[in-house]
Tab-separated table of C-alpha atoms in Angstrom:
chain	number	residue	atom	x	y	z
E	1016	UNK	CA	0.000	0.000	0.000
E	1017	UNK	CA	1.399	3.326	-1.309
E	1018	UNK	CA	-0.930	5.773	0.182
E	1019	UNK	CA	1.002	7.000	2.854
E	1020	UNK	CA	4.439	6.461	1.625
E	1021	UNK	CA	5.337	10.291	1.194
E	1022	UNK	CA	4.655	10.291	5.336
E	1023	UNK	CA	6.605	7.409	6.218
E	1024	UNK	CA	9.309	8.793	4.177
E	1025	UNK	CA	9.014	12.027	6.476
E	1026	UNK	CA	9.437	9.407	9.619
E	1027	UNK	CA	12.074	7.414	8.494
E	1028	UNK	CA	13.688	10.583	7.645
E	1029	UNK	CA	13.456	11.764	11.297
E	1030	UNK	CA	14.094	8.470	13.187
E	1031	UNK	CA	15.836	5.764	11.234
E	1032	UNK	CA	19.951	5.764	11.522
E	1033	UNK	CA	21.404	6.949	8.289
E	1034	UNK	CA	18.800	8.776	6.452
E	1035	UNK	CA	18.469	12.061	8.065
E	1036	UNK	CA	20.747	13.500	5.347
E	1037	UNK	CA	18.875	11.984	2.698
E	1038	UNK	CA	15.716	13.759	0.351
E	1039	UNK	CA	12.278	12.527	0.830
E	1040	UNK	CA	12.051	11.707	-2.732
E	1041	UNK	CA	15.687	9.425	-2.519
E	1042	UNK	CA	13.809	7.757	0.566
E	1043	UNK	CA	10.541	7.052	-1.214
E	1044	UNK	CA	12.626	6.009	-4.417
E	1045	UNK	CA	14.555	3.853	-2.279
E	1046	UNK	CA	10.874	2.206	-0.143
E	1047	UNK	CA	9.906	1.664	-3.683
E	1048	UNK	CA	12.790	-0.717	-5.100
E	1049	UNK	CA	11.685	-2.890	-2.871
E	1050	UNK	CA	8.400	-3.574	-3.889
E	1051	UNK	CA	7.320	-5.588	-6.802
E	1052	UNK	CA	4.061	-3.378	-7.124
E	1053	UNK	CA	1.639	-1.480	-5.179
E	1054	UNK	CA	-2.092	0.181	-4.679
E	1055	UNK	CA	-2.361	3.594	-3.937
E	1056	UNK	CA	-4.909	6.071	-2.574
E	1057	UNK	CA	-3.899	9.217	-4.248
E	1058	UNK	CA	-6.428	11.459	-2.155
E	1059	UNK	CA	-3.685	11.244	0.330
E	1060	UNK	CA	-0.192	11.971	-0.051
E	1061	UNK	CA	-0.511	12.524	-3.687
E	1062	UNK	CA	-2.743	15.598	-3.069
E	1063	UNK	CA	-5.587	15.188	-5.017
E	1064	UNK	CA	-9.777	15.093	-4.404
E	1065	UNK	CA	-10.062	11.414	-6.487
E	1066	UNK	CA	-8.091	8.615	-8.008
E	1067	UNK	CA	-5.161	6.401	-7.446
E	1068	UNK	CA	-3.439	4.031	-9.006
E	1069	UNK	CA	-1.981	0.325	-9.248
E	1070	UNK	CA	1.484	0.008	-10.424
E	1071	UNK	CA	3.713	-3.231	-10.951
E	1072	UNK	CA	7.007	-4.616	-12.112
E	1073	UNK	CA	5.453	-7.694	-13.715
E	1074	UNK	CA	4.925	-7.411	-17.552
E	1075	UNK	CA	2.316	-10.418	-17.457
E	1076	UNK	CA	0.652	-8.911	-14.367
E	1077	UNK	CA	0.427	-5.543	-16.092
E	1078	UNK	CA	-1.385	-7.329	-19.223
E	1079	UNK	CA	-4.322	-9.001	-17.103
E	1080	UNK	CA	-4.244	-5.698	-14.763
E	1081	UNK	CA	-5.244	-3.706	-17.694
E	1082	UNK	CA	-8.255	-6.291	-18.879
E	1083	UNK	CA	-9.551	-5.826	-15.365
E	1084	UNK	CA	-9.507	-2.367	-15.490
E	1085	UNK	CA	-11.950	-1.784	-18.679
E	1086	UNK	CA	-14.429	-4.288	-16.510
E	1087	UNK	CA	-14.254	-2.611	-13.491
E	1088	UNK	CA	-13.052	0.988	-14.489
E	1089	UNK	CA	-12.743	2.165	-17.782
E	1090	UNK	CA	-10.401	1.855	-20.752
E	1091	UNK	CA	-6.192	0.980	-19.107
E	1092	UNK	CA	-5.541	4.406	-20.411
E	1093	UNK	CA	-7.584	6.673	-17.888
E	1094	UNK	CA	-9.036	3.928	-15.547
E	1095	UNK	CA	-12.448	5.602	-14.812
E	1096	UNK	CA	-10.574	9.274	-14.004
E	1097	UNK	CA	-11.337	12.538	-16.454
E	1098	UNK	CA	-7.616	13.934	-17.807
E	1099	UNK	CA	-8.273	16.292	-15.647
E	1100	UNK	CA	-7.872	14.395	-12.389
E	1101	UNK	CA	-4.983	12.407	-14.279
E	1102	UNK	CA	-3.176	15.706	-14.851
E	1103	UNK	CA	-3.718	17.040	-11.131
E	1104	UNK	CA	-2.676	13.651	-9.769
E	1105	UNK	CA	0.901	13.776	-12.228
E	1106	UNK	CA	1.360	17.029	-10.527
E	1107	UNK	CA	0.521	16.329	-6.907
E	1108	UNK	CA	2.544	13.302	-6.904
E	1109	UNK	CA	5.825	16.087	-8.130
E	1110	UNK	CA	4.835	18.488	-5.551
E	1111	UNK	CA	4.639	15.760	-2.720
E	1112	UNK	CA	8.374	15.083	-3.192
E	1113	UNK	CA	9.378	18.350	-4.976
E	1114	UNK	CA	10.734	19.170	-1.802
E	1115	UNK	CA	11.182	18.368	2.420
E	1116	UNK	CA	8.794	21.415	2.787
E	1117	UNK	CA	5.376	19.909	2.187
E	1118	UNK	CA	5.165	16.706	4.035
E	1119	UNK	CA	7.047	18.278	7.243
E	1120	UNK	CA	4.548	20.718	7.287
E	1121	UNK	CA	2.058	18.632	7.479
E	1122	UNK	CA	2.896	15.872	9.779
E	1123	UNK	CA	4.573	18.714	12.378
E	1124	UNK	CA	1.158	20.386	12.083
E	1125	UNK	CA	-0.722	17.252	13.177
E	1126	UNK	CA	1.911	17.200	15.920
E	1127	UNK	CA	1.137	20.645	16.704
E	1128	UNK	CA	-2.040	19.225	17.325
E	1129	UNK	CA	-1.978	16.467	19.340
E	1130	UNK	CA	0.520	18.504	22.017
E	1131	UNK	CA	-2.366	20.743	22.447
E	1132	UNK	CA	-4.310	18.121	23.528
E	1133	UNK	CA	-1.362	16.819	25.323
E	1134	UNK	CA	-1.303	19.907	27.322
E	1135	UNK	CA	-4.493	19.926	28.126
E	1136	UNK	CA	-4.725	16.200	29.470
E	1137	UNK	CA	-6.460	14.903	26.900
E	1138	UNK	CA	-5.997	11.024	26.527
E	1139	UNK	CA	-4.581	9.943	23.043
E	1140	UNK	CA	-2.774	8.178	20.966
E	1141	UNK	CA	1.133	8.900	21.555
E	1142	UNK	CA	3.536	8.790	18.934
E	1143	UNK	CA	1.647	11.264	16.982
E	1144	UNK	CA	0.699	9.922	13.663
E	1145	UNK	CA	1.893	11.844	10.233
E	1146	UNK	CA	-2.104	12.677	9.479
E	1147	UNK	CA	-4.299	12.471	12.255
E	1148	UNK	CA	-4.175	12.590	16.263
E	1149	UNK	CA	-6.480	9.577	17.897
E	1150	UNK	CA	-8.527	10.189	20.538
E	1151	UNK	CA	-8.984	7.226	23.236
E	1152	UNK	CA	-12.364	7.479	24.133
E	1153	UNK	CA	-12.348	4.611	26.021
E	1154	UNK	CA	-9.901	6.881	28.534
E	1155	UNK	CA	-11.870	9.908	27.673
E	1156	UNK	CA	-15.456	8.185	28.406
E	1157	UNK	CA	-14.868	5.089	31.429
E	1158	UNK	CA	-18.421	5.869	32.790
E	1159	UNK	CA	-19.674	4.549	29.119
E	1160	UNK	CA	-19.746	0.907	28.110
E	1161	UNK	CA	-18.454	-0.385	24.891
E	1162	UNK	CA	-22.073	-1.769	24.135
E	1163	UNK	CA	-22.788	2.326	23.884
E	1164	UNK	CA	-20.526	2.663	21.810
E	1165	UNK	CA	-18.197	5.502	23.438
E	1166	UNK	CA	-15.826	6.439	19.952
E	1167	UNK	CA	-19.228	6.887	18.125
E	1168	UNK	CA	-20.661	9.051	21.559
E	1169	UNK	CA	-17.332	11.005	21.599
E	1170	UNK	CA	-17.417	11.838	17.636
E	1171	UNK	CA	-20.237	13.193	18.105
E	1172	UNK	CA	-19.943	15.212	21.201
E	1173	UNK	CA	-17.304	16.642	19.374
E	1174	UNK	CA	-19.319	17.626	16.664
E	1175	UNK	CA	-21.804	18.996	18.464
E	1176	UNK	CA	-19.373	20.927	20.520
E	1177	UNK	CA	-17.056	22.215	18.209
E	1178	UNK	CA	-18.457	21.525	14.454
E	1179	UNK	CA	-15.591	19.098	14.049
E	1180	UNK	CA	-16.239	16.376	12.025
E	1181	UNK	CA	-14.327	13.290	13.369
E	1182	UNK	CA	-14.415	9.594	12.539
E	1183	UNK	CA	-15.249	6.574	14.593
E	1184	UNK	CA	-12.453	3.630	14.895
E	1185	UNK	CA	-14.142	1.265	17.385
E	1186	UNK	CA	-17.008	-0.997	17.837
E	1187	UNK	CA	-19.220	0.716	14.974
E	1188	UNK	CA	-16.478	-0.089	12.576
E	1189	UNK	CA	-15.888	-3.245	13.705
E	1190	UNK	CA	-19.359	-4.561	13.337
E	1191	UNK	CA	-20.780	-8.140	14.263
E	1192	UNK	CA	-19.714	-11.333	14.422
E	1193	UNK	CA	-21.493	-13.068	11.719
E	1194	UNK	CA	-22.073	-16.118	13.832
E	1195	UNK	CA	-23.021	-15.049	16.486
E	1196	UNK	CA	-24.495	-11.470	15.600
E	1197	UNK	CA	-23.148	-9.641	18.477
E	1198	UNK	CA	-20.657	-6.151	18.813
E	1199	UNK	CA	-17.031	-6.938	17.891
E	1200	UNK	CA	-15.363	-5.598	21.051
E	1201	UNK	CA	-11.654	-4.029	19.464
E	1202	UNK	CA	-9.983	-3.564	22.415
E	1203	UNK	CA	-9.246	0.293	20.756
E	1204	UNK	CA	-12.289	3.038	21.182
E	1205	UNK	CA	-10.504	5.734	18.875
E	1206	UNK	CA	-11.757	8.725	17.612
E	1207	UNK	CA	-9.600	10.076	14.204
E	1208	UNK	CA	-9.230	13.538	13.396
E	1209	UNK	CA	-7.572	13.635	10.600
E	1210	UNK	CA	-5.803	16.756	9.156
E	1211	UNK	CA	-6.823	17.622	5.715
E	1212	UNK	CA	-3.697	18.750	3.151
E	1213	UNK	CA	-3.457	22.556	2.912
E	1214	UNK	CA	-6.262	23.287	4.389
E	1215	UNK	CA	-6.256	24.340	8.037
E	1216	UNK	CA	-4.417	27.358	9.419
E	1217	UNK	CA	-2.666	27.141	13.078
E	1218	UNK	CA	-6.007	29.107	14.330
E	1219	UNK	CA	-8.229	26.258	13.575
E	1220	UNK	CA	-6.175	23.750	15.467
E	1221	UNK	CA	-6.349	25.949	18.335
E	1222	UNK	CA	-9.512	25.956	17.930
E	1223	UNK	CA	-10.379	22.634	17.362
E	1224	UNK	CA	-8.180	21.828	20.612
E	1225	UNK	CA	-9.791	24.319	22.680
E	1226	UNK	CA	-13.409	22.970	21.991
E	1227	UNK	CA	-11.701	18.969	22.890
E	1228	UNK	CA	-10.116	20.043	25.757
E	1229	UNK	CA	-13.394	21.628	26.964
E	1230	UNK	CA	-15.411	18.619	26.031
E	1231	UNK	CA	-12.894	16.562	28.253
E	1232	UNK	CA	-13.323	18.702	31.111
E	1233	UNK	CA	-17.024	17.830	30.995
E	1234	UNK	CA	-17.036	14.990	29.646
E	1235	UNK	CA	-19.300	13.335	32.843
E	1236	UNK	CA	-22.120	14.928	30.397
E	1237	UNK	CA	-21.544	12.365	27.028
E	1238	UNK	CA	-24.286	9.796	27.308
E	1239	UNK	CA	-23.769	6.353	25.088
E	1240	UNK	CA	-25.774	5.953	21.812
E	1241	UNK	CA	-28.163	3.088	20.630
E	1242	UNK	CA	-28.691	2.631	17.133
E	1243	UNK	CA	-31.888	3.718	15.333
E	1244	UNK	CA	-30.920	2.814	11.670
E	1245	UNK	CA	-28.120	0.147	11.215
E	1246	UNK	CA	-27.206	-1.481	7.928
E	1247	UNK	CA	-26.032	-4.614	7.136
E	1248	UNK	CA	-22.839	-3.322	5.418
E	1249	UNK	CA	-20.712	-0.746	6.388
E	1250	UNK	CA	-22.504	1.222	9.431
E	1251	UNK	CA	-19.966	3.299	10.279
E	1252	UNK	CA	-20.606	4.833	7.122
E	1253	UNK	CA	-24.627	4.564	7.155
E	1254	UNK	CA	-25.848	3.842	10.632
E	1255	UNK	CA	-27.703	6.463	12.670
E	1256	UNK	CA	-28.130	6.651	16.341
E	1257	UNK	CA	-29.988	8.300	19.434
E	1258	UNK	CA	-28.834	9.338	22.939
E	1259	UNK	CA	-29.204	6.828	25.584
């Protein structure tokens, strides 16, 4: 998976013995001779609003890759993507390496981020990630129980607080065992706010970390949820709930 390789690149960059003198693009060349092919989201590193792309080493792979592609996608030579989005991906994937600039950026303004929260006592995820800051809401919210689904109850709080719109990593996206038809209990209970690229300015962060941090201080008030609509595929997409 290439998605994030621009970002791991960054890390490597920072922590790994030998490559702090070296470009992110000669470190993301380099994670790439390794591989024999990836899949890649391009809305990520690569900067762009849709697409991605497969690539691979093997010439016989290639072949049946690109008789897949008019079944699934389109015609091998745009894959389901107008030449417009082609064009911005070519260019976001220069810009992502171009230069150091970008990606540090962006991962030290997720950091900037989570040591808000830090500061303010906010249970999380630490290391920081390169994108996003997770929230433990399992730390945040003890009084609820993972039947009432507390990442789902803390998203929203949030939301309702603050007009930040997080995402759930817990039992909602885990779903139910198909035998037995009961909650998956992950023993995570994240919440994920992730950064968007070159959009957010240091006030919104302090923002956004102000309105957390005052939603921890209170957060006695968050009730659990109980589903009122839920799917049978993908609910933490579709699913819609009620206070308990």
């Amino acid at each position: 998976d290439n998605t994030r390789t621009v970002e791991n690149a960054y890390f490597i960059q920072k922590r790994e013995e030998g490559y702090a003198d070296k470009s992110i693009r000669e470190i993301v060349k380099e994670i790439c001779s390794y591989t024999d092919g990836c899949t890649c989201s391009s809305k990520k590193d690569c900067l762009v609003n849709i697409g991605g792309f497969l690539a691979m080493n093997d010439e016989d792979f290639f072949i049946d890759a690109k008789a897949q592609v008019v079944i699934f996608e389109g015609l091998h030579t745009y894959g389901g993507m107008s030449g417009r989005d082609m064009a911005a991906l070519a260019q976001g994937i220069r810009e992502s390496v171009a230069t150091d600039d970008y990606i540090k950026y962006r991962v030290e303004q997720t950091n900037y981020l989570g040591e808000l929260l830090t500061e303010g006592g906010v249970p999380h995820v630490i290391p920081h990630g390169g994108h996003a800051i997770f929230l433990d809401a399992r730390k945040f919210l003890p009084h609820i129980d993972q039947e009432q689904f507390p990442a789902q109850a803390l998203a929203a709080a949030i939301y309702v607080e603050t007009g930040v719109r997080a995402m759930e990593r817990g039992n909602v996206s885990a779903g139910r065992d198909p035998e037995t038809g009961e909650n998956r209990k992950p023993k995570l209970e994240l919440v994920r706010l992730t950064i968007p690229r070159r959009v957010y300015t240091q006030s919104h962060l302090d923002y956004a970390a102000e309105g957390i941090v005052n939603l921890y201080h209170s957060r006695d008030s968050i009730r659990g949820l109980k589903f009122v609509f839920e799917p049978k595929l993908l609910r933490f997409f579709q699913a819609r709930f009620e206070s308990l």
